[in-house]
XYZ file of C-alpha atoms in Angstrom:
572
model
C 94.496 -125.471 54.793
C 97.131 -124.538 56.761
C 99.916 -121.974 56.360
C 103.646 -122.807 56.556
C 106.694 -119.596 57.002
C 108.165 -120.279 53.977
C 111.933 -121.741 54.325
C 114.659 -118.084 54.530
C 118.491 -119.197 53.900
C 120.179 -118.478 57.599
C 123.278 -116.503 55.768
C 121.048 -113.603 53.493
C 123.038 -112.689 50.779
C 124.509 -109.610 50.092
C 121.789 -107.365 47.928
C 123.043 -103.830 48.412
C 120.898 -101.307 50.433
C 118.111 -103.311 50.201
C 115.746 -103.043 53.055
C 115.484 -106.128 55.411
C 112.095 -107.445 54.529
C 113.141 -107.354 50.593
C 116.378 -109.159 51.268
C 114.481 -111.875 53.217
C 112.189 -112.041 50.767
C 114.503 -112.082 47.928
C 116.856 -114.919 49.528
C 113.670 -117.272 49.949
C 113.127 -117.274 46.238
C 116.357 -118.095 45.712
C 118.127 -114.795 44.693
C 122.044 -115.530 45.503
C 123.619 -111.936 44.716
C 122.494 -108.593 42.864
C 123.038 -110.234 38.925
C 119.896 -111.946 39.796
C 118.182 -108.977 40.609
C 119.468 -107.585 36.631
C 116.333 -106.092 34.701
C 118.788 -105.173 31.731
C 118.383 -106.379 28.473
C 122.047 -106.959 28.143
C 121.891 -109.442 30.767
C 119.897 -111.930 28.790
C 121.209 -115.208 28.179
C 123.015 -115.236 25.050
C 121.259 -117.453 22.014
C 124.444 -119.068 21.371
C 123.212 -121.519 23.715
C 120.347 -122.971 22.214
C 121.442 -126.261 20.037
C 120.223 -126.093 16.820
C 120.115 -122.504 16.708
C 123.109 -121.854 13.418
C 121.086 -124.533 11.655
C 117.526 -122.969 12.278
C 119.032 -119.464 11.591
C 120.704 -120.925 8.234
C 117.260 -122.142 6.701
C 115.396 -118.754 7.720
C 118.169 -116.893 6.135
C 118.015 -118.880 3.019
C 114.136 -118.388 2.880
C 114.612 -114.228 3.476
C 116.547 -113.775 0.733
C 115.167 -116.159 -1.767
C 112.009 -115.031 -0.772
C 110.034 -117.819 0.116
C 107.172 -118.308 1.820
C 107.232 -119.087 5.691
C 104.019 -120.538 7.759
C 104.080 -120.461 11.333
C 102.392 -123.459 12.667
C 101.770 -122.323 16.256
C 99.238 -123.601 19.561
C 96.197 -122.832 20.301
C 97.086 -121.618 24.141
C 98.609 -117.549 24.730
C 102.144 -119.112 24.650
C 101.092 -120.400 21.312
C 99.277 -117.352 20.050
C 101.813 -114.443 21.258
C 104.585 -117.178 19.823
C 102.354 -117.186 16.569
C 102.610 -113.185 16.765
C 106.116 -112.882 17.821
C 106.977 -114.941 14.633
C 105.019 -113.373 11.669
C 105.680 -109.732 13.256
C 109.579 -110.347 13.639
C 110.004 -112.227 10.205
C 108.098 -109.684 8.488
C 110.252 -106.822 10.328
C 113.670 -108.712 8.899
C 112.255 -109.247 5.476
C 110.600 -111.890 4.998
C 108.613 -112.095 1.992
C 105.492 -114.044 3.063
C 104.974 -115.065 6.000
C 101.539 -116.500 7.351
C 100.443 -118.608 10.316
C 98.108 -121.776 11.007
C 96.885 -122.396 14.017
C 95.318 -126.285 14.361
C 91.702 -125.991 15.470
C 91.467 -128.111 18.834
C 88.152 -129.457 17.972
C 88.805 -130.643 14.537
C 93.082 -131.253 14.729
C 94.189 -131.372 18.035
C 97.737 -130.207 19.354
C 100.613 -129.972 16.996
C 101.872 -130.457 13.620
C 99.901 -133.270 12.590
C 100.019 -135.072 9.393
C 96.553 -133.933 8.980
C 98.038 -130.304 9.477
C 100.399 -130.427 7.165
C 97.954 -131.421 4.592
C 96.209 -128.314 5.756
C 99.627 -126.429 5.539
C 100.177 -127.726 1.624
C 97.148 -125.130 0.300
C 99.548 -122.604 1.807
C 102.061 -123.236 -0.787
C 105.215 -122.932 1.703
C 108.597 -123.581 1.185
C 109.179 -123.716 5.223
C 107.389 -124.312 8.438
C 108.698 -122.979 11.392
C 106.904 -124.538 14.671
C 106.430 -122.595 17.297
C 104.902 -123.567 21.302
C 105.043 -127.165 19.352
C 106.817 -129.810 17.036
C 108.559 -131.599 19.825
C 106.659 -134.679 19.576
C 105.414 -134.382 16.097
C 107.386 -136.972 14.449
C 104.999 -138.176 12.022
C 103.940 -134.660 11.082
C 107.546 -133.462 10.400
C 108.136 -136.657 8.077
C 104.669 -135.743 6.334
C 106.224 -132.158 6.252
C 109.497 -133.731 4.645
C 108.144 -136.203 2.540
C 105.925 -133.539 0.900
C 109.551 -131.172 -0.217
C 109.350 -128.673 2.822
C 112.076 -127.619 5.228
C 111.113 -127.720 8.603
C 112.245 -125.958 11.491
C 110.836 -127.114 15.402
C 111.438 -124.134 18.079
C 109.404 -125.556 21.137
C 110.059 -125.572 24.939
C 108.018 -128.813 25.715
C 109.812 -131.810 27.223
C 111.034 -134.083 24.334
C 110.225 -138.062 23.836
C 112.788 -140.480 23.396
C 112.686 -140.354 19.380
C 113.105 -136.705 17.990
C 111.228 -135.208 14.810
C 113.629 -135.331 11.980
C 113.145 -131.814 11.576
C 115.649 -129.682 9.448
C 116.465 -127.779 12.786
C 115.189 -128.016 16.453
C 115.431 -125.336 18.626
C 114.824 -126.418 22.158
C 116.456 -126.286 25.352
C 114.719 -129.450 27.082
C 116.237 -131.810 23.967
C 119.138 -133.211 24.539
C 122.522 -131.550 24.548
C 121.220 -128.344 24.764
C 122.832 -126.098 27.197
C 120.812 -123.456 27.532
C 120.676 -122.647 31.335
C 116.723 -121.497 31.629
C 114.998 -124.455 30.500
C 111.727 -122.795 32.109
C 111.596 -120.279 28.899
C 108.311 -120.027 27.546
C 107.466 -121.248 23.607
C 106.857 -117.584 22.780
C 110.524 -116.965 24.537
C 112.400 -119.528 22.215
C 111.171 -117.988 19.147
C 111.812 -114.382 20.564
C 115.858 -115.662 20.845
C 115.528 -117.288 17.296
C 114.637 -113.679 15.838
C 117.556 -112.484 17.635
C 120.121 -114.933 16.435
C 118.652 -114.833 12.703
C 118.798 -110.693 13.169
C 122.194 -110.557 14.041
C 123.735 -113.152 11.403
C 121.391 -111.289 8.996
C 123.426 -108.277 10.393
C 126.618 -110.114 9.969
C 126.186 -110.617 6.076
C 125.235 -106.550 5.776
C 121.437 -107.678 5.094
C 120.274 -104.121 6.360
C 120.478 -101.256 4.589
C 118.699 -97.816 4.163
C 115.581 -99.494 2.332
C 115.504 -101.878 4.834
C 116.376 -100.721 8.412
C 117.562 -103.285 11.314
C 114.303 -103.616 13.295
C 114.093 -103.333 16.963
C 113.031 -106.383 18.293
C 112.647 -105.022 21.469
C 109.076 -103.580 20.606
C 107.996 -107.927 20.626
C 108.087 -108.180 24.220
C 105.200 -107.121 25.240
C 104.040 -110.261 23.225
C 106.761 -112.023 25.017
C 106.057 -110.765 28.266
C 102.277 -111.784 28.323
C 103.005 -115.239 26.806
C 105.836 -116.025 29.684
C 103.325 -115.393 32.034
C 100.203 -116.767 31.030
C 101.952 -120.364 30.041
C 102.688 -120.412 33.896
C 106.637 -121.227 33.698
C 108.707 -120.941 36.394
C 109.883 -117.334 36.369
C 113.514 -117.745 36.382
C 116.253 -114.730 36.200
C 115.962 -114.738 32.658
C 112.365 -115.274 32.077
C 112.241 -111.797 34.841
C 114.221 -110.162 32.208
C 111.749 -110.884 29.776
C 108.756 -110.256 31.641
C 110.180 -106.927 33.598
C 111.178 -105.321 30.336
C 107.808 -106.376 28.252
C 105.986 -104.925 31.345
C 108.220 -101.517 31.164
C 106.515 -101.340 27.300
C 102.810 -101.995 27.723
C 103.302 -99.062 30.984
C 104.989 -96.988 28.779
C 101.875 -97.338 26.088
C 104.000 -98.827 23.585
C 102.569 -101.765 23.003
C 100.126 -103.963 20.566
C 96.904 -102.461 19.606
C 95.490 -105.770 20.633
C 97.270 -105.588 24.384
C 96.097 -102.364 25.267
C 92.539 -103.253 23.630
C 92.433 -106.375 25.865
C 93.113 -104.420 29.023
C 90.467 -101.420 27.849
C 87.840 -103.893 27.858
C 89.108 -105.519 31.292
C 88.793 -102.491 33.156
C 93.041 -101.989 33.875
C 94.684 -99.527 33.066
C 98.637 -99.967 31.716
C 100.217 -97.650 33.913
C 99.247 -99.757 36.733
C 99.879 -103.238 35.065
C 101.602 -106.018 37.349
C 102.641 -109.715 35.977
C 99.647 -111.853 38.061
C 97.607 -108.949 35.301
C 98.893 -110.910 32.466
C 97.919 -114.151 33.951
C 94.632 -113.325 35.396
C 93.308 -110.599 32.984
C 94.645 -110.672 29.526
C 95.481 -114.349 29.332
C 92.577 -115.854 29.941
C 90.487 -113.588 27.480
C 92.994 -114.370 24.636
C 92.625 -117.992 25.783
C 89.172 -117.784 25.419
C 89.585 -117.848 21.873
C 90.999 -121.347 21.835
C 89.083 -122.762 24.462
C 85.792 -121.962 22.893
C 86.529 -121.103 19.074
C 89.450 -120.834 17.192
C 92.957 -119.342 18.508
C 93.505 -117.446 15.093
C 90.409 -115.066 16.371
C 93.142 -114.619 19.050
C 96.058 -113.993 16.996
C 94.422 -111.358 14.841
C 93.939 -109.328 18.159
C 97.796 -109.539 18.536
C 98.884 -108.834 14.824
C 96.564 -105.948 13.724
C 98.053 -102.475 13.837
C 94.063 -101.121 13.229
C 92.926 -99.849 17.243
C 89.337 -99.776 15.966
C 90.099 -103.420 15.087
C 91.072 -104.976 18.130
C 89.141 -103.635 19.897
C 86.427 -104.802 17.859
C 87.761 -108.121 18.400
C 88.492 -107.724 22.197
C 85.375 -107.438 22.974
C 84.462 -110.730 21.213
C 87.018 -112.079 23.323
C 85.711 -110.612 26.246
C 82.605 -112.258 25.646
C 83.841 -115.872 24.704
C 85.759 -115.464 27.989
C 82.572 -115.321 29.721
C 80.896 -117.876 27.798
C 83.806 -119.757 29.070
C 83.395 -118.971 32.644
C 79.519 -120.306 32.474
C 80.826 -123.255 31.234
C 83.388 -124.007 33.693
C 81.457 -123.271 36.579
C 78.609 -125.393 35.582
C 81.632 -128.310 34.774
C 82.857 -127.574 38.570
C 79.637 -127.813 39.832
C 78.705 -131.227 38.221
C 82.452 -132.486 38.864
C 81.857 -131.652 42.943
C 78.221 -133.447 42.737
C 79.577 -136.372 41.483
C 82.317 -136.425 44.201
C 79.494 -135.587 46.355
C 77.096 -138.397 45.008
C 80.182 -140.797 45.958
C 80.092 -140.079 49.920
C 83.505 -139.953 50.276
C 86.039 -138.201 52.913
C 89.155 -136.448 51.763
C 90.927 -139.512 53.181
C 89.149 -141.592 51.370
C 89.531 -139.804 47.570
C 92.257 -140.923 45.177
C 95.311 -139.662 45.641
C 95.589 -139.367 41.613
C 91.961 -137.954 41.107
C 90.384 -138.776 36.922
C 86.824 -137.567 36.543
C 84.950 -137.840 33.147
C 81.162 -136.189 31.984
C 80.444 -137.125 28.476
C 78.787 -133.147 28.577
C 81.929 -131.349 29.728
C 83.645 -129.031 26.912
C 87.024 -130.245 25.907
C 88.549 -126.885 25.943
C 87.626 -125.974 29.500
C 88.503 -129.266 31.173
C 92.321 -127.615 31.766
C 90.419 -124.612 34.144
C 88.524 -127.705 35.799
C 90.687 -129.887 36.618
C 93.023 -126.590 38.253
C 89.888 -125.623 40.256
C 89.988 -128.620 41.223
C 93.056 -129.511 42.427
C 93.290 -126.638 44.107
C 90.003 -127.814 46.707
C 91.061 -131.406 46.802
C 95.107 -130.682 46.818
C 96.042 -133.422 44.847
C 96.901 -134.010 41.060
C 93.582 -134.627 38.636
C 92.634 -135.080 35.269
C 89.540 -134.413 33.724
C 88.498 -135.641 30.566
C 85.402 -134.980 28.240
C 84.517 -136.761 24.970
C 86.862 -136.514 22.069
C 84.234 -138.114 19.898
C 85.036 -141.997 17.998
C 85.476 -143.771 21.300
C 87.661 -141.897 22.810
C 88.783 -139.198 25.511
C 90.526 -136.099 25.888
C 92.210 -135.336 29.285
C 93.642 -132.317 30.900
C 95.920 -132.747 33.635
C 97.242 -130.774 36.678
C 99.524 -131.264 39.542
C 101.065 -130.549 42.779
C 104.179 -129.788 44.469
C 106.091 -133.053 44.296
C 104.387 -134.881 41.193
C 105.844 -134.190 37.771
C 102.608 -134.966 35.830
C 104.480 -135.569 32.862
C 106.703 -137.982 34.097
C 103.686 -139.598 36.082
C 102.317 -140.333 32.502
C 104.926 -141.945 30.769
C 105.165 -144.031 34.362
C 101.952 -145.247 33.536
C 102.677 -145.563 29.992
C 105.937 -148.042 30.067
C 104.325 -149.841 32.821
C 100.881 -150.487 30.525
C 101.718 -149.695 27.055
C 98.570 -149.160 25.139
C 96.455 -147.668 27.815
C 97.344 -144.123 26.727
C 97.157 -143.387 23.208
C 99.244 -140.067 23.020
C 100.526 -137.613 26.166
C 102.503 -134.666 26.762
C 103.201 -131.551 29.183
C 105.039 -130.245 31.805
C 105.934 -131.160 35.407
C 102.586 -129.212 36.328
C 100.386 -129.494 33.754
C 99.338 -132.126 30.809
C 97.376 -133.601 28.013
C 96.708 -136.994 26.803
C 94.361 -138.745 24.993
C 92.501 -142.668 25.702
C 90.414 -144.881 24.436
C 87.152 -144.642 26.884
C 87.426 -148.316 27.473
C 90.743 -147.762 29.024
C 89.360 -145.427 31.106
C 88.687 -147.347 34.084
C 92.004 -148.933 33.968
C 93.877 -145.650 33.396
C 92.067 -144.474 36.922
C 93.736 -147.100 38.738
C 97.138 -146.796 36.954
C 97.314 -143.306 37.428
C 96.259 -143.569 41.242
C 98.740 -146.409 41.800
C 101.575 -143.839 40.137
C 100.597 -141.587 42.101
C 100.466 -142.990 45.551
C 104.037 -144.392 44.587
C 105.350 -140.920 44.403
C 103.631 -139.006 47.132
C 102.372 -139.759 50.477
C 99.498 -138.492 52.476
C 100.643 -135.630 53.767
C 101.615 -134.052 50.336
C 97.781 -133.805 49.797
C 96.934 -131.530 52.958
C 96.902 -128.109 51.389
C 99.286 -125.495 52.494
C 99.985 -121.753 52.140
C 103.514 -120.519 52.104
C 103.709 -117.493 53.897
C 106.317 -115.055 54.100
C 105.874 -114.601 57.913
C 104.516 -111.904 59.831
C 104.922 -108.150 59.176
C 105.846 -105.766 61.786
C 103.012 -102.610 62.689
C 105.684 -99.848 60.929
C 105.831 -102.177 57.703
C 102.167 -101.754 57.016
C 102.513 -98.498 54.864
C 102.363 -97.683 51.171
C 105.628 -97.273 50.637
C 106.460 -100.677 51.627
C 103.376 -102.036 49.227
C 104.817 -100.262 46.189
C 108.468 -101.548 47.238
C 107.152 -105.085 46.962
C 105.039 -104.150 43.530
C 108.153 -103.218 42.124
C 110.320 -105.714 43.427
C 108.841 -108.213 40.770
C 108.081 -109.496 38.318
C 106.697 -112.123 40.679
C 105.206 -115.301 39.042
C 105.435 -118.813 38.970
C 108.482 -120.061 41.207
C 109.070 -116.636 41.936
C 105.881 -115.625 43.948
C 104.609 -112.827 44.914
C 105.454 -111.745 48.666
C 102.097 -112.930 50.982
C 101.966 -112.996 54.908
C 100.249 -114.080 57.903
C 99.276 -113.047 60.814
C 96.143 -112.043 64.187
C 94.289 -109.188 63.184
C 91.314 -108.045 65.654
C 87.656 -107.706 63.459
C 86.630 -103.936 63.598
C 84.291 -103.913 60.627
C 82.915 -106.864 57.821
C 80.518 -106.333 54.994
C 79.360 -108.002 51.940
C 80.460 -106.285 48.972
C 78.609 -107.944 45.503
C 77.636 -111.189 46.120
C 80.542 -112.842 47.308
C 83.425 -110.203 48.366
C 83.959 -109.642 52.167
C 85.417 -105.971 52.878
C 86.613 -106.216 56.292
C 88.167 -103.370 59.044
C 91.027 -104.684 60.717
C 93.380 -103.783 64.139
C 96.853 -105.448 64.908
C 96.126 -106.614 68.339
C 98.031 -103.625 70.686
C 97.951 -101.058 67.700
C 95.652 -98.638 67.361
C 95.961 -97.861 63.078
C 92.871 -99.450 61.128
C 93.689 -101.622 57.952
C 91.357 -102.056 54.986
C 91.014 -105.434 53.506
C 89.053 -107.860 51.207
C 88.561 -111.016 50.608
C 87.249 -112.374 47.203
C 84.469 -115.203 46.317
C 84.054 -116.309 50.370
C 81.280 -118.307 51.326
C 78.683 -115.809 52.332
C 76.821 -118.827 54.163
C 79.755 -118.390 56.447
C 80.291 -114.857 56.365
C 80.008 -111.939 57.664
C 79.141 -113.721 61.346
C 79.310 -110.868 63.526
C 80.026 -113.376 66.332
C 83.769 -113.385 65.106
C 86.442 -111.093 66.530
C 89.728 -112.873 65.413
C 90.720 -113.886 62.461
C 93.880 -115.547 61.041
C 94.827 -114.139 57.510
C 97.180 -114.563 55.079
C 97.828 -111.920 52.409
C 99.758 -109.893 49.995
C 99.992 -105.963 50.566
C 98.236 -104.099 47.831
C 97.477 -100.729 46.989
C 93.830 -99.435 46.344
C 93.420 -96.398 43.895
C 90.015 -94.695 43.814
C 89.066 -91.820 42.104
C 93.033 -90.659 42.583
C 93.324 -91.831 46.018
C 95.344 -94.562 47.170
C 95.340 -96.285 50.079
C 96.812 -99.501 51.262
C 94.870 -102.470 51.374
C 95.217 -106.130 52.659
C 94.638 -108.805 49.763
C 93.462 -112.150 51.710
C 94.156 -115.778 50.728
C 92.843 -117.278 53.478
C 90.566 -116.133 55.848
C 90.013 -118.399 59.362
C 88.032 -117.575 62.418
C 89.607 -117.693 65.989
């Protein structure tokens, strides 16, 4: 590993009275003048925008006030489950009759709206499906939708195939002609703007009344907020907006039952919530649901107004979650002794890495093949059995690979070899028959040795530079906290630097709580260092050490103090 100062524009922008460090921190991520910087609701992208939106809002308003029934065909991922929330809780608040969701089992359905689903859909008795975190690519499941008398409507954020569904309406902003600027907006985002535009034509034809009061939408984003961030998209000025002000809520303690359940049983309190919390903490328990069981365990969490309730179910997600974690780290550990078993040298590894174990869990092969591109540094896909011949894959990428893309390479090149694929520029799904799979290895290497070279797979930290003695301080720590929300494309603020050993200890099993001295300076620091190798350390034969880390505050029993967060620990 090795860290790089991460790239500063020469001319810093103009950001007000901003101190230094945040301007410089700021202008590295891209932030050209203060609008950027806008928390404010009113400074959301407007949803006149999105193509497709008059025609989706003109079927929704048609089903409100004749009444008829609306299922939400949603994803079994937290972009799919808050989207599945965000829908059935907004519709219902506007006045929608009936309104109920589905939510495809990955072990018996798969992703999307599948003909299979829709058959599934039909003992609903609906008059419309609305799609949400999904649909793009569900061409034969919108005709079976169709064919069958219902009006469909696709909102979905995935990246679109050459043929589109012939859906009634498609909200999107990756189809094309759509030119809605943030095309990083999350699934749970596009149906968040679709309540908006339906409220406000809804408004338009005096739809509200005294009986039935305009709702606030606001009170969704919570929902919205914890869906942007756990579907890792890039956080973007407008997906900040979204994030910041669903943040502000779940603080505040206005949020869902099932949020503020899911944090009880984590351990975090609200007050102190930061985005990387949604991602790291809450996601991955409501994920649990669809990795190991069924994502509508998950959306129940989100839609019950009953705190006894979710936090009844909570916990259950609590414990799938570690369930989960067993499983993956027994995955990981078989994944690293086949690698092992194979004797080879980074140099000599794929550069496009494809394991399969006929015993590895479909739903946690995502979390295994990220673990594992983040030791190996290159793109992988892992795939487990899908059951009738053939495999399920999950994949994951690295700077300067769009894994979708990679995929369809592979795809026009040897048509046939993948049966079905999908994703982002980061992260993917396809399916195979396991005959192809040895050929699909190759392909995919080839693909990806054609796009990057060997140096893209030597791992390297970004690092914010070095931080003066008179910046270590609290008030500079809850500066940066606030400064978010930091996320995906927008990360948080991390730093490197020679610190002088004073003091290491093994906290747990694996947690290294370390004393530290800037060399010259005579102030101690506190830091830690999560899941090291205790083989390695402590070695009290080590005086220097090369960190890189985020500033972080540590509150115990009402005292805080600051405390260094390392990434990367390195003896000298």
């Amino acid at each position: 590993m090795r860290i790089e100062s991460r790239a500063v524009p020469v001319d810093l922008p103009l950001l007000g009275d901003l101190p230094p460090l945040l301007t410089r921190l700021y202008a590295a991520r891209g932030v050209n003048c203060l609008a950027d910087l806008d928390k404010r609701l009113q400074a959301l992208l407007p949803f006149t925008l999105f193509k497709g939106m008059p025609e989706a809002v003109a079927v929704l308003v048609e089903a409100l006030q004749q009444q008829q029934p609306i299922l939400v065909v949603g994803d079994f991922d937290a972009d799919g489950a808050t989207a599945s929330s965000v829908a059935v809780l907004g519709l219902r608040a506007l006045g929608a009759g009936a309104v109920d969701y589905l939510v495809p089992n990955r072990f018996e359905f798969g992703y999307g709206l599948t003909p299979e689903i829709v058959e599934v859909a039909l003992t609903r008795n609906p008059a419309v499906l609305v799609t949400v975190d999904n649909g793009i690519s569900s061409i034969e499941g919108v005709a079976a939708a169709k064919a069958a008398g219902l009006k469909v409507v696709v909102t979905d954020h995935h990246l679109p195939a050459e043929q589109l569904p012939d859906a009634d309406a498609i909200v999107n902003p990756s189809q094309p002609g759509c030119t809605f600027p943030s095309k990083a907006i999350a699934g749970v985002g596009v149906i968040f703007y679709v309540l908006l535009a339906l409220r406000a034509e809804l408004r338009e034809q005096g739809w509200f009344n005294t009986a039935r009061p305009e709702p606030n939408l606001g009170e969704l984003l919570d929902l919205v907020a914890l869906g942007t961030v756990a579907d890792v998209v890039p956080l973007d000025t407008n997906n900040r907006i979204l994030v910041h002000q669903g943040l502000a809520r779940i603080r505040a303690g206005r949020c869902r039952p099932g949020i503020r359940a899911l944090l009880e049983v984590a351990g975090r309190p609200a007050q102190r919530l930061v985005s990387t919390d949604l991602g790291f903490i809450v996601g991955p328990r409501l994920n649990a649901a669809g990795r190991l069981d069924d994502m509508s365990l998950g959306i129940e969490c989100l839609l019950t107004d009953n705190e006894a309730l979710a936090l009844d179910i909570a916990r259950e997600l609590d414990s799938l979650n570690r369930d989960r974690k067993t499983i993956e780290r027994d995955m990981q550990q078989q994944a690293l002794a086949t690698l092992a078993a194979m004797d080879l040298q980074d140099s000599d590894l794929p550069f496009g890495l494809c394991l399969f174990d006929a015993e590895w869990h479909q739903g946690v092969i995502g979390i295994l093949a990220s673990r594992l591109k983040d030791k190996y540094h290159r793109p992988v896909i892992a795939f487990a059995d899908a059951g009738n011949g053939d495999l399920k894959g999950s994949a994951r990428s690295v700077p300067g690979l769009h894994i979708r893309d990679a995929l369809d390479a592979v795809a026009a090149h040897q048509p046939g070899l993948i049966s079905k694929f999908g994703g982002h520029a980061m992260a993917a799904g396809l399916s195979l028959p396991q005959a192809n799979l040895e050929a699909f290895q190759a392909a995919f290497d080839s693909e990806v040795r054609r796009q990057l070279s060997a140096e893209d797979l030597t791992g390297r930290l970004l690092s914010d530079g070095e931080l003066a003695e008179s910046e270590f301080n609290l008030d500079m720590a809850s500066q940066l906290r606030e400064a978010g929300p930091w996320g995906q494309h927008f990360p948080e603020p991390g730093f490197h630097g020679e610190f002088m050993l004073v003091q290491q200890r093994l906290v747990g099993e694996r947690h290294l709580k370390m004393v530290l001295q800037l060399p010259g300076a005579s102030d101690v620091l506190d830091a830690i260092a999560f899941n090291i190798d205790p083989k390695v350390w402590p070695n009290p034969a080590v005086q220097r050490v090369l960190l890189a880390y985020t500033l972080d505050i540590n509150e115990f029993r009402g005292r805080r103090s600051l405390q260094l967060m390392v990434r990367h620990l390195q003896a000298l």
